[in-house]
Tab-separated table of C-alpha atoms (C1' of nucleotides) in Angstrom:
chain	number	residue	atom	x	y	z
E	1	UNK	CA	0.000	0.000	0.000
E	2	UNK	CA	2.570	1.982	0.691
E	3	UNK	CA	3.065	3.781	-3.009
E	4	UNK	CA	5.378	2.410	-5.618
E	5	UNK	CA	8.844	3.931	-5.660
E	6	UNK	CA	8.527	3.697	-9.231
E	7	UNK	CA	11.967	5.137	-10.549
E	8	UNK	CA	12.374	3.285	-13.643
E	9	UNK	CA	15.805	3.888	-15.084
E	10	UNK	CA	15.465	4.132	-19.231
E	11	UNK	CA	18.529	4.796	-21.344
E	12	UNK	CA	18.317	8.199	-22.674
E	13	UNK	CA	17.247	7.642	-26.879
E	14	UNK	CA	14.135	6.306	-25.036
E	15	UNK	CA	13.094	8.873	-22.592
E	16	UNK	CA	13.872	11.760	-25.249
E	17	UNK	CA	11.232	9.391	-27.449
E	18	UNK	CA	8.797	9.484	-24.847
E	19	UNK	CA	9.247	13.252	-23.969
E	20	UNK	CA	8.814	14.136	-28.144
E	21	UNK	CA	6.024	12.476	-27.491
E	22	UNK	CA	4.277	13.828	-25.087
E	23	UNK	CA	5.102	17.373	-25.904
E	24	UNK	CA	3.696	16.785	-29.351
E	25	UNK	CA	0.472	16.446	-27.504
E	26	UNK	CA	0.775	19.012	-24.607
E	27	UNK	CA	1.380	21.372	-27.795
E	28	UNK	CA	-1.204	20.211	-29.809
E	29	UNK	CA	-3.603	20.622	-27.002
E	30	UNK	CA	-2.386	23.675	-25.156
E	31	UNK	CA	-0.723	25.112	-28.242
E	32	UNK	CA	3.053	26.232	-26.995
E	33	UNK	CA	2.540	29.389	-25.091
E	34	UNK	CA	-0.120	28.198	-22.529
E	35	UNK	CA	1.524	24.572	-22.404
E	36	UNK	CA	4.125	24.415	-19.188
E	37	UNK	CA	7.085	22.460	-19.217
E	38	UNK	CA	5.548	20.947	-15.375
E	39	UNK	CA	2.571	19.743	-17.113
E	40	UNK	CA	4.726	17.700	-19.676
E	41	UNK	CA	6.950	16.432	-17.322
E	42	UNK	CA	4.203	15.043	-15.375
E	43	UNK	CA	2.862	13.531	-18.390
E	44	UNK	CA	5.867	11.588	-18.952
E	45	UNK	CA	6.050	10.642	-15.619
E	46	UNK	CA	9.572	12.578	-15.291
E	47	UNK	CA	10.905	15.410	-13.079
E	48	UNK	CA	11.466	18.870	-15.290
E	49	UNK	CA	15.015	19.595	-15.093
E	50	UNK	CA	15.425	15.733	-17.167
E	51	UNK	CA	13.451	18.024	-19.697
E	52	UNK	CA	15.908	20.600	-19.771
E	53	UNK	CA	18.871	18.174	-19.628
E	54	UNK	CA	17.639	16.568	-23.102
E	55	UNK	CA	16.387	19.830	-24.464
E	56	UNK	CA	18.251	22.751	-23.074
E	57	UNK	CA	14.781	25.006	-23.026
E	58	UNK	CA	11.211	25.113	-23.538
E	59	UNK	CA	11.559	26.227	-27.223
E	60	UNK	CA	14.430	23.498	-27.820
E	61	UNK	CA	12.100	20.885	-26.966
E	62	UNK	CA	9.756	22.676	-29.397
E	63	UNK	CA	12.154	22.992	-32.199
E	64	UNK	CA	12.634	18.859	-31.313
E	65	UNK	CA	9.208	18.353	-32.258
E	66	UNK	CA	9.211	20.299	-35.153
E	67	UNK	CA	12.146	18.897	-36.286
E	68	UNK	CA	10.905	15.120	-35.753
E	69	UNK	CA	7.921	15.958	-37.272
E	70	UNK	CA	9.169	17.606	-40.351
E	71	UNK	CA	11.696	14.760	-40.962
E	72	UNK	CA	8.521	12.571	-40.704
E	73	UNK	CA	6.474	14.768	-43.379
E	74	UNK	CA	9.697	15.051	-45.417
E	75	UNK	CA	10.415	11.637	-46.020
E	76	UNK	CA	6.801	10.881	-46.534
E	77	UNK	CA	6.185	13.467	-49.578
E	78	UNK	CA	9.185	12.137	-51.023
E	79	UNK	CA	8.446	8.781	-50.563
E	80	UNK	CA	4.962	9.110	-52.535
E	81	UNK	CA	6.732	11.696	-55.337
E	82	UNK	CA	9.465	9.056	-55.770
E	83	UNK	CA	6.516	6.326	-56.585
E	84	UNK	CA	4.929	8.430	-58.996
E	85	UNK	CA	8.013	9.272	-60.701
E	86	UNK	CA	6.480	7.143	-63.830
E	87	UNK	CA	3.636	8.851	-64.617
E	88	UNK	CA	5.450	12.171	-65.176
E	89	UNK	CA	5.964	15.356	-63.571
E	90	UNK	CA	2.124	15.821	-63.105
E	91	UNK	CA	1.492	12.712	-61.312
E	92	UNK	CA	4.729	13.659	-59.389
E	93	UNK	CA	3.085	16.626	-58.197
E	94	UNK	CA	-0.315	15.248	-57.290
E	95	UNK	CA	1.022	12.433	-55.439
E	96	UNK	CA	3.126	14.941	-53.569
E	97	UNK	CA	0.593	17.441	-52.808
E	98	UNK	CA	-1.758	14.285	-51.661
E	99	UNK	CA	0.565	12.761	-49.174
E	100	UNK	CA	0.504	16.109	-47.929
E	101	UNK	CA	-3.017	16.848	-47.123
E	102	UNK	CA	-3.365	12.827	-46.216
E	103	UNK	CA	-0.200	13.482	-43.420
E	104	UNK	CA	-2.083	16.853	-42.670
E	105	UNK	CA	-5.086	14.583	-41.833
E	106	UNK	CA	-3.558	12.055	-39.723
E	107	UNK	CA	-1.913	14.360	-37.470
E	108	UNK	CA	-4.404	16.426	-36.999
E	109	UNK	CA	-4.052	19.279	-34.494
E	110	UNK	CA	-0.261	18.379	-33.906
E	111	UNK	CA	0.503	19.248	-37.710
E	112	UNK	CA	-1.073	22.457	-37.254
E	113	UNK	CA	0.359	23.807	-34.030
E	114	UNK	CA	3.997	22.556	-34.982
E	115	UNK	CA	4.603	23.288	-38.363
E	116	UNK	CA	1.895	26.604	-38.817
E	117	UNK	CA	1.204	27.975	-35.899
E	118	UNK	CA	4.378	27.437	-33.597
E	119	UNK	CA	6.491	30.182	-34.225
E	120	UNK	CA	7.289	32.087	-31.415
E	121	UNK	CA	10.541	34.221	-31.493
E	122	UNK	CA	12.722	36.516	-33.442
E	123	UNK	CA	16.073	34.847	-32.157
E	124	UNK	CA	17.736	31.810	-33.265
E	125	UNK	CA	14.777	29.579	-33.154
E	126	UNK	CA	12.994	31.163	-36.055
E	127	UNK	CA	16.084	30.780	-38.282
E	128	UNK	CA	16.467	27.200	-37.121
E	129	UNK	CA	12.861	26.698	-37.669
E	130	UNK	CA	13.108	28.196	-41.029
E	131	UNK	CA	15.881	26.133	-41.877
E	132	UNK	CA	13.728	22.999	-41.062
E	133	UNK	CA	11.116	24.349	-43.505
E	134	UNK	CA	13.573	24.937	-45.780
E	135	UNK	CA	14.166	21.248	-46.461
E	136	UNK	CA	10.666	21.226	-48.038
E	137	UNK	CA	11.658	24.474	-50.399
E	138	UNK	CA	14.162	23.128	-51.511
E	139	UNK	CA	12.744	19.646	-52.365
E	140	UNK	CA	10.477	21.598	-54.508
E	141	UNK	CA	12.686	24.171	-56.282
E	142	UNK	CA	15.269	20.651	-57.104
E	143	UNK	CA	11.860	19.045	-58.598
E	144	UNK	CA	10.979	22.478	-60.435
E	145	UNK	CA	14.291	22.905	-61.710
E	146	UNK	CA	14.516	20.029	-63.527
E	147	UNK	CA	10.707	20.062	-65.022
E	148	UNK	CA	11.599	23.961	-66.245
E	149	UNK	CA	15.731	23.601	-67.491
E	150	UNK	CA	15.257	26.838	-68.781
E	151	UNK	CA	13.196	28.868	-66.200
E	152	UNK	CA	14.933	31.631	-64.396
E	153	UNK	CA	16.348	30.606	-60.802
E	154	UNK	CA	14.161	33.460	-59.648
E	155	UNK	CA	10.855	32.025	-61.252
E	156	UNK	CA	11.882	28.458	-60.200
E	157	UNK	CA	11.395	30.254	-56.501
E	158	UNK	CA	8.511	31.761	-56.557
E	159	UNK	CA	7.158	28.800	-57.684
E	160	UNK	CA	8.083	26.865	-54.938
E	161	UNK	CA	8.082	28.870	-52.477
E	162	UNK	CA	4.484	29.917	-53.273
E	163	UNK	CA	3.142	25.783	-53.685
E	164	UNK	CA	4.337	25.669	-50.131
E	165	UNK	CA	2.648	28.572	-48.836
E	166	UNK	CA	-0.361	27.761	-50.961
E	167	UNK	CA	-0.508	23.900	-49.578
E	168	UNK	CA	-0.101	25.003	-45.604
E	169	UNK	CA	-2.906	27.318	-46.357
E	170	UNK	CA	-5.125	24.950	-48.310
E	171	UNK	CA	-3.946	22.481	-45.537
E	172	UNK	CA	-4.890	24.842	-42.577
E	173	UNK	CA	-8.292	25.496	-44.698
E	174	UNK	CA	-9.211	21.787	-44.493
E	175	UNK	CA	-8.772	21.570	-40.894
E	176	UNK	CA	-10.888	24.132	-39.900
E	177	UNK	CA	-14.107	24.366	-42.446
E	178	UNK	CA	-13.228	22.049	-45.413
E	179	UNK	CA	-12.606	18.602	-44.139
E	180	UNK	CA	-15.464	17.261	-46.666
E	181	UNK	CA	-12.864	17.323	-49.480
E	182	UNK	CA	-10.273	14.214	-49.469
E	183	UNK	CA	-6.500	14.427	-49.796
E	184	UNK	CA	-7.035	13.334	-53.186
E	185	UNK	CA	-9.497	15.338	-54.473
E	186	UNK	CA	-7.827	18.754	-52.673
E	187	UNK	CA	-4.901	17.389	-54.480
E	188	UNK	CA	-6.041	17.317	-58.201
E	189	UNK	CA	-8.121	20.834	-57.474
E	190	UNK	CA	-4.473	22.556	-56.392
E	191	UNK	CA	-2.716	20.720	-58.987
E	192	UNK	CA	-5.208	21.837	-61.530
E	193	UNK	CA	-4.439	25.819	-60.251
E	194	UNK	CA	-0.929	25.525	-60.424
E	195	UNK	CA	-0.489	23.234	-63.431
E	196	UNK	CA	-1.461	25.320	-66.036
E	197	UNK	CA	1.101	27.668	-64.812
E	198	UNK	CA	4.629	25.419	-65.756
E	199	UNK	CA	3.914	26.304	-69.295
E	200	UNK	CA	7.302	24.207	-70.505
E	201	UNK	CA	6.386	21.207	-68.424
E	202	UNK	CA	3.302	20.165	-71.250
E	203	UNK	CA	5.511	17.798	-73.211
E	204	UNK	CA	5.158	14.297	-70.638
E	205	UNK	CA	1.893	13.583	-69.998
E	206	UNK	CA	0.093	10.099	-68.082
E	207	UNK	CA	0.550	7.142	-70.155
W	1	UNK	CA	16.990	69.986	-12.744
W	2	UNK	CA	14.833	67.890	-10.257
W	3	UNK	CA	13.641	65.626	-12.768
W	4	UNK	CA	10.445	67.078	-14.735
W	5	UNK	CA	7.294	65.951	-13.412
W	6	UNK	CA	6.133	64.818	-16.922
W	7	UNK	CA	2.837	63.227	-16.348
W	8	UNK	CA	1.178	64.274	-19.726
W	9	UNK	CA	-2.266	63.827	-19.741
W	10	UNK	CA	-3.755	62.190	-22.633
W	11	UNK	CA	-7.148	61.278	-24.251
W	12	UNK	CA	-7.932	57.570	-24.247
W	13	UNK	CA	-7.667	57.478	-28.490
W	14	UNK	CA	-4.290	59.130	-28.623
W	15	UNK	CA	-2.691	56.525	-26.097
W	16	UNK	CA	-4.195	54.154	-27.182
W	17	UNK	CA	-2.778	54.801	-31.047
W	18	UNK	CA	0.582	55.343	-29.178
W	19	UNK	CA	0.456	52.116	-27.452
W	20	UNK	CA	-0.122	50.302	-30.424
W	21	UNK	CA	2.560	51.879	-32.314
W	22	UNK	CA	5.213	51.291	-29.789
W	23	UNK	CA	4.073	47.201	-29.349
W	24	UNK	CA	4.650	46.848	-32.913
W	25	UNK	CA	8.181	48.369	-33.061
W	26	UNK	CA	9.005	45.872	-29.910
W	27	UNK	CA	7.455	43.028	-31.503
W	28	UNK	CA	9.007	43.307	-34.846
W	29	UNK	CA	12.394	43.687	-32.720
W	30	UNK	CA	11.921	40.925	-30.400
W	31	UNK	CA	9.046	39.013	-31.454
W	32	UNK	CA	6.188	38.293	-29.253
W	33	UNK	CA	7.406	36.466	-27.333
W	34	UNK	CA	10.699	37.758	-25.981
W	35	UNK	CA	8.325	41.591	-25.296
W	36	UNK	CA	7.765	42.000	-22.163
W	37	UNK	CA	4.720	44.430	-21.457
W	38	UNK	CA	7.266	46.385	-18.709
W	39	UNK	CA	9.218	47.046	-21.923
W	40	UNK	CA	6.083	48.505	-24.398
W	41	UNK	CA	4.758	50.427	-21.283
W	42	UNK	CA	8.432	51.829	-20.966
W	43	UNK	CA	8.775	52.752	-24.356
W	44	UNK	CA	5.384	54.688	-24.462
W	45	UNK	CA	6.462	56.347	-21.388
W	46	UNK	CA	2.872	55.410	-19.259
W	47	UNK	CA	2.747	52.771	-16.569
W	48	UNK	CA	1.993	48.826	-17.432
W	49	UNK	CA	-1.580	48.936	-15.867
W	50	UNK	CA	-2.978	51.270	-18.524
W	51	UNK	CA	-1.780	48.650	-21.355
W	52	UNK	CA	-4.787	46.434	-18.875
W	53	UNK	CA	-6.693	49.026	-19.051
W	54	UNK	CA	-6.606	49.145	-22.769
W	55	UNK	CA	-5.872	46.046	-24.149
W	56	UNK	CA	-6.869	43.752	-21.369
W	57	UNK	CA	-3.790	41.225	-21.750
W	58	UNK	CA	-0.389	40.973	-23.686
W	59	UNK	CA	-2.575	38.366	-26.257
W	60	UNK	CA	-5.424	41.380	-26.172
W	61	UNK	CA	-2.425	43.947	-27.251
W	62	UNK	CA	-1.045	41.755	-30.130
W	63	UNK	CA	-4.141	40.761	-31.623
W	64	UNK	CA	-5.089	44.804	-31.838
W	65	UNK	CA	-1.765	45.280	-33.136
W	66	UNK	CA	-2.485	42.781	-35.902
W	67	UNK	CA	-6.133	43.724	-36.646
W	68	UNK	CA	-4.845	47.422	-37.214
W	69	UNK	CA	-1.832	46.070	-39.921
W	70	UNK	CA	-4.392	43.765	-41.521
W	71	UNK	CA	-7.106	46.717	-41.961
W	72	UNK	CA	-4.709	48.900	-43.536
W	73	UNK	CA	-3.539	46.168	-45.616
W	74	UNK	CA	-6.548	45.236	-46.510
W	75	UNK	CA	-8.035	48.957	-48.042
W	76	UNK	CA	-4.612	48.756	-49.590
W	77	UNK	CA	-5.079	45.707	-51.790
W	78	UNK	CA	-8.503	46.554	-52.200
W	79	UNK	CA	-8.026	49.853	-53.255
W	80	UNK	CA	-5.288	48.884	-55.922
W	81	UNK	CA	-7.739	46.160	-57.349
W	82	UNK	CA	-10.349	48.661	-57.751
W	83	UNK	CA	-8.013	51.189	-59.571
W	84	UNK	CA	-7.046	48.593	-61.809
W	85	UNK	CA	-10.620	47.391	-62.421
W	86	UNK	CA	-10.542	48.695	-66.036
W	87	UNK	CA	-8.202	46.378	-67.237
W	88	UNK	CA	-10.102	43.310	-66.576
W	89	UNK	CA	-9.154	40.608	-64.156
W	90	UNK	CA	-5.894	39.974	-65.121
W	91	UNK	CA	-4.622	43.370	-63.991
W	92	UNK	CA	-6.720	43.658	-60.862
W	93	UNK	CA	-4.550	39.979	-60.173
W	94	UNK	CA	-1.382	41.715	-60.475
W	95	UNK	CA	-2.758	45.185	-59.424
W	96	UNK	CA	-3.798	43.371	-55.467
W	97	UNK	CA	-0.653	41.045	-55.505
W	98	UNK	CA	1.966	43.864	-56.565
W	99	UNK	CA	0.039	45.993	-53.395
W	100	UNK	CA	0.452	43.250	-50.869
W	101	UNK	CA	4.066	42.652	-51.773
W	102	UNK	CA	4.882	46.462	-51.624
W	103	UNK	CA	2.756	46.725	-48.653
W	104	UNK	CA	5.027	43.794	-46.734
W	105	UNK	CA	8.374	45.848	-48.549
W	106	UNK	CA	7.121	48.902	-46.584
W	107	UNK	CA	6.262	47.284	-42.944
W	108	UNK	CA	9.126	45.346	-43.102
W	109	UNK	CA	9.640	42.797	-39.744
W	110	UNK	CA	6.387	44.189	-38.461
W	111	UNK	CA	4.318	42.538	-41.101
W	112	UNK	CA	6.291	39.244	-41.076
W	113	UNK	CA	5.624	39.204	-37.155
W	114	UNK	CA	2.098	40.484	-37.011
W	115	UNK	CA	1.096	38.145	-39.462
W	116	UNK	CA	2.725	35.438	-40.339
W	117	UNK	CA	4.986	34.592	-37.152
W	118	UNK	CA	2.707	35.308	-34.073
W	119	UNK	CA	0.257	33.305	-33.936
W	120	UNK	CA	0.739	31.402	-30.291
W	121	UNK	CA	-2.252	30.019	-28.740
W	122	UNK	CA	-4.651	26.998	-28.962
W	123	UNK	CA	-7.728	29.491	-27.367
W	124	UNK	CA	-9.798	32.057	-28.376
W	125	UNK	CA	-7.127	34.131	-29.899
W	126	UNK	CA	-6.311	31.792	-32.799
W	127	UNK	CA	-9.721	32.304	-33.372
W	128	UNK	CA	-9.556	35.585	-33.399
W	129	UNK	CA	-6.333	35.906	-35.494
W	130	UNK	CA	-7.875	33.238	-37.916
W	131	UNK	CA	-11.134	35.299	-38.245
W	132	UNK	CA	-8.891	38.900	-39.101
W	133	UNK	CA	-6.946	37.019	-41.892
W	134	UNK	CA	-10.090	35.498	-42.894
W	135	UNK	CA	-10.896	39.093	-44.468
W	136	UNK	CA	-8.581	38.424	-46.978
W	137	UNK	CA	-9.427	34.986	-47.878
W	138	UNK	CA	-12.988	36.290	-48.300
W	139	UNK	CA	-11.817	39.314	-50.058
W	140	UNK	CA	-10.850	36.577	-52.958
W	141	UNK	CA	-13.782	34.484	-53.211
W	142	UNK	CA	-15.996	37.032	-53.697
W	143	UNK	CA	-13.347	37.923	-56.642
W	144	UNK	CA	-12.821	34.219	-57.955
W	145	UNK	CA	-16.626	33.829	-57.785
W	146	UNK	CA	-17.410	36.324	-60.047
W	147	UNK	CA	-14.850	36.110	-62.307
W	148	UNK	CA	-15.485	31.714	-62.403
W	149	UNK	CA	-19.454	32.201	-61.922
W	150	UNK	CA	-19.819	28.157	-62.555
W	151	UNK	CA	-16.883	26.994	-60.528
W	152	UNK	CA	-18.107	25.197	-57.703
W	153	UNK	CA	-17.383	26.706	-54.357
W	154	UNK	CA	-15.031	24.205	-53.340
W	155	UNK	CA	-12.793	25.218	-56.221
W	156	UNK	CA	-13.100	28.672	-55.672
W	157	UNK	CA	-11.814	28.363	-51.757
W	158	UNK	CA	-9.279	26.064	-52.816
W	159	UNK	CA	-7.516	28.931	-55.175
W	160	UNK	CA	-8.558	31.838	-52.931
W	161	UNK	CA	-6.847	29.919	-49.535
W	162	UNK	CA	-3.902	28.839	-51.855
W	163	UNK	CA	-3.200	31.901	-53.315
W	164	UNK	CA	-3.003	33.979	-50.185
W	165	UNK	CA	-0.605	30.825	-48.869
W	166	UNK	CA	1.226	31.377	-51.864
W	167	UNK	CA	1.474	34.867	-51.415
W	168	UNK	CA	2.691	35.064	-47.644
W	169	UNK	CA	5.286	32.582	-48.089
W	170	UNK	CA	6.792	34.316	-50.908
W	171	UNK	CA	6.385	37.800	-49.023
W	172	UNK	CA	7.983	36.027	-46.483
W	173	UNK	CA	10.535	34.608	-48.808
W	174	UNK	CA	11.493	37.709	-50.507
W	175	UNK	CA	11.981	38.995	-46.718
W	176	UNK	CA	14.677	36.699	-46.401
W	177	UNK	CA	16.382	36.456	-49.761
W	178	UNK	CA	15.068	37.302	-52.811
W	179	UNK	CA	14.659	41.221	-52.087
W	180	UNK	CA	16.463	41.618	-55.009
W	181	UNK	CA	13.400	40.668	-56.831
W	182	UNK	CA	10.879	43.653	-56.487
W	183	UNK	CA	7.094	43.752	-56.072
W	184	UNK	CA	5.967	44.183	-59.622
W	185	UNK	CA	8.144	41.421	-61.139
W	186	UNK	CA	7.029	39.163	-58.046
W	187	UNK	CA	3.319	39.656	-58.678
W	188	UNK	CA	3.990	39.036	-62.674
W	189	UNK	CA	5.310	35.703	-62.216
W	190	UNK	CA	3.321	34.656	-59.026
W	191	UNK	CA	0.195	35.874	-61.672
W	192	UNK	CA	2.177	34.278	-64.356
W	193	UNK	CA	1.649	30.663	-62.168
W	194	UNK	CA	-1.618	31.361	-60.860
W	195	UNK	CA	-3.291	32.421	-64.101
W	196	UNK	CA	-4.129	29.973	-66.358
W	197	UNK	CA	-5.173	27.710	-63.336
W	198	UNK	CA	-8.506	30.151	-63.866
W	199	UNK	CA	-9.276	28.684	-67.339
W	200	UNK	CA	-12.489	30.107	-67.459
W	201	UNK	CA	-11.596	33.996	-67.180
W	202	UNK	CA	-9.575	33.960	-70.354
W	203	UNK	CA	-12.121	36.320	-71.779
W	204	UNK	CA	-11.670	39.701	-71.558
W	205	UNK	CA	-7.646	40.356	-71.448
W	206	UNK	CA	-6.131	44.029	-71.781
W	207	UNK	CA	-7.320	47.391	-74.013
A	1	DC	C1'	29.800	-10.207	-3.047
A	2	DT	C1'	31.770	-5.484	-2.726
A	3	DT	C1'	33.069	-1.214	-4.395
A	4	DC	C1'	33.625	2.085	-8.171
A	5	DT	C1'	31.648	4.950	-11.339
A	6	DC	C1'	28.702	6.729	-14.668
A	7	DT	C1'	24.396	8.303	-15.932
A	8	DA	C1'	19.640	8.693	-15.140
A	9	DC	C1'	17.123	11.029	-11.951
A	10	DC	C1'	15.204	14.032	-8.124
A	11	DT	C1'	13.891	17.946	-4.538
A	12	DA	C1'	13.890	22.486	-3.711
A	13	DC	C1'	15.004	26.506	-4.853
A	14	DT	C1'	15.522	31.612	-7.816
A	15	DC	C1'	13.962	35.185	-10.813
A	16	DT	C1'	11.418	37.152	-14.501
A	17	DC	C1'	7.185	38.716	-15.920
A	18	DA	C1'	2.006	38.655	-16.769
A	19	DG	C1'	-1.576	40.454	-14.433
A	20	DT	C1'	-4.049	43.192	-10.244
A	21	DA	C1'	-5.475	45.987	-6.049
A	22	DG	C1'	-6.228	50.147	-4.560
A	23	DG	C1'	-5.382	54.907	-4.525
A	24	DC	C1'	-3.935	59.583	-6.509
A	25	DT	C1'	-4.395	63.804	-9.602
A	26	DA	C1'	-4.972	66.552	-13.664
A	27	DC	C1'	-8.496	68.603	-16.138
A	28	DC	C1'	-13.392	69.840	-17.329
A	29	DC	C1'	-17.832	71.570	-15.975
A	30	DG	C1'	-20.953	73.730	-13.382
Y	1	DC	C1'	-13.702	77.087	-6.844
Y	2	DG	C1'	-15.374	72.711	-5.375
Y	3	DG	C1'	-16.891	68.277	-7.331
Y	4	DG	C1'	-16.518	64.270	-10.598
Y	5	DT	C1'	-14.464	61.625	-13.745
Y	6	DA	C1'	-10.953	59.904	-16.826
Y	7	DG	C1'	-6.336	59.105	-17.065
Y	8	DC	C1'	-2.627	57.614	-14.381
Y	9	DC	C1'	0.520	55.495	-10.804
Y	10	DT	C1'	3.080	52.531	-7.027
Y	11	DA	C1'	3.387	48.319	-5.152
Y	12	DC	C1'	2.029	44.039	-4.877
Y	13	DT	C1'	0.783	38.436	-6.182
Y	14	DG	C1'	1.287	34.200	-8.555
Y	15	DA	C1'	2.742	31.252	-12.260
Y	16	DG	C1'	6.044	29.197	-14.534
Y	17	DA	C1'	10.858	29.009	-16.929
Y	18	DG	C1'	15.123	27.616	-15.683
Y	19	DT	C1'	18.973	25.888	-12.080
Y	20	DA	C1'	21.931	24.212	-8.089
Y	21	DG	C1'	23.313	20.542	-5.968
Y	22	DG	C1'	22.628	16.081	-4.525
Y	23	DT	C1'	20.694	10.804	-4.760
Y	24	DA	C1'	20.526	6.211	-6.574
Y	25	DG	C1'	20.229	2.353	-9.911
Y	26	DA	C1'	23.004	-0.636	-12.885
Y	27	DG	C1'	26.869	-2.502	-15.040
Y	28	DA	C1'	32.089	-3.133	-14.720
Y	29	DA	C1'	36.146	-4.411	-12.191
Y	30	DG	C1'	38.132	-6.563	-8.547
DNA sequence: CTTCTCTACCTACTCTCAGTAGGCTACCCG
DNA sequence: CGGGTAGCCTACTGAGAGTAGGTAGAGAAG
């Protein structure tokens, strides 16, 4: 009866697992700012200053999460572009934009507060946080550059840069009023937008 | 030479117009979350209980901040699409993207903080932010929806969320790097991509 | 089995800062 | 020239980020 001096020792890749974890929800919940680092510790069933030990500060653990979620989204786009790759550079593009929305939808909440909403500061986290969005930029402008040889660096840009923005927001849309419209279907509709506008890209179409 | 006993008295509208002009300086600097309100209430030179008295909380001070920048930007867009009305819709595309990248040339960090970067909570002031940005989504359906009268809606919110997505994270973008790039040629080729996604408007094109 | 040591872990603080209680005073109006 | 009110202040409380300094479990070495 007397209560459980539960201390369970757990090598160190595991606890930062279970912290990630955890925070990912306290965040997705709470969002960051009204989310204390006390209420995640308790969650994981782990005293605060392990937290800090791992994580060096509340928006390091929050750049973690972004960061292990980003990887995760990453890898996943790519993934579903690199199956595509045979039915040319428009199927590329729609099975991109669809794993998208689909990841969007499984994560829910978590996707938006992390990768949206989550940015806090003006200091070094926004540049490291930029950086991490960054990967997907430039995933896109490698794509675009080889579809349009010829296109100006500049254009090649804008056109990424602007899918991205134009995704998150069709993303953030979804969430909030149009969740009747599938990942698919949102795919093909953004697709059709932006299509028209790679002029060069006309010559490979579906088999 | 005893210090001056400067306690200027001053109607409610005036502070409150200085109050919100000083918070936006500090949160451009720091970002929102690194201001403290003993720093704002310093800078306006009035104590930090009449920011409470205002603006009820440090949330209730940025999201006035932010609903001020987003009027103004706003009547800006929506002024330069009705000047360019005569052109047909082509030109009022260009005309409202070439004001919002100007606008974000001329506010500098204060627009990429007060409304891309802030947003913080999981309560009532996402809400709140959402529902000030919505302006602008709405802004261009009721555009898109005249100009594609049989599109169906989905469609239509689809390109209107997308293309203001597109168009912060390329604001944002040209922030960062691509300032060499300026506002005009940005809104041609963000126009150029955009454009023939609208199939339907090809109608009536320039004098 | 004992001791050594390394690493996971904890309790108990400090300090900054959002938010408030309660009162004072400049200015207008009669 | 006395109210009355609107603008203003000093001086606090409480929450929560971050830390100092120490405890203890588990494997290695004897």
């Amino acid at each position: 009866m007397t209560d459980a001096p539960r201390r369970k020792r757990v090598p160190r890749a595991e606890r930062e697992q279970q912290i990630l974890a955890a925070a990912e929800e306290v965040f997705a919940e709470r969002g960051f700012q009204n989310t204390s680092m006390d209420e995640v510790s308790l969650r994981v069933g782990v005293s605060k200053p392990m937290l800090y030990e791992y994580f060096t500060s509340k928006e390091g653990l929050l750049l973690a999460c972004v960061a292990r979620i980003r990887a995760d989204l990453h890898s996943t786009t790519l993934g579903a572009m690199a199956a595509a790759e045979a039915g040319g550079p428009r199927a590329v593009l729609e099975a991109g934009l669809e794993a998208y929305f689909d990841f969007a939808d499984r994560h829910g909440r978590a996707w938006a507060v992390l990768l949206n909403e989550s940015v806090i500061v003006a200091g070094p986290a926004e540049e490291a946080i930029e950086a991490i969005r960054g990967q997907q930029t430039r995933l896109l402008e490698d794509v675009l550059g080889r579809w349009l040889a010829d296109a100006s660096p500049t254009r090649v840009a804008v056109l990424a840069h602007g899918l991205v923005g134009a995704s998150e927001r069709v993303a953030r849309w979804r969430l909030r009023d149009g969740s009747g419209t599938g990942p698919r279907e949102t795919a093909v509709l953004l697709a059709d937008a932006f299509w028209p506008g790679f002029a060069e890209v006309e010559t490979s179409a579906n088999p």
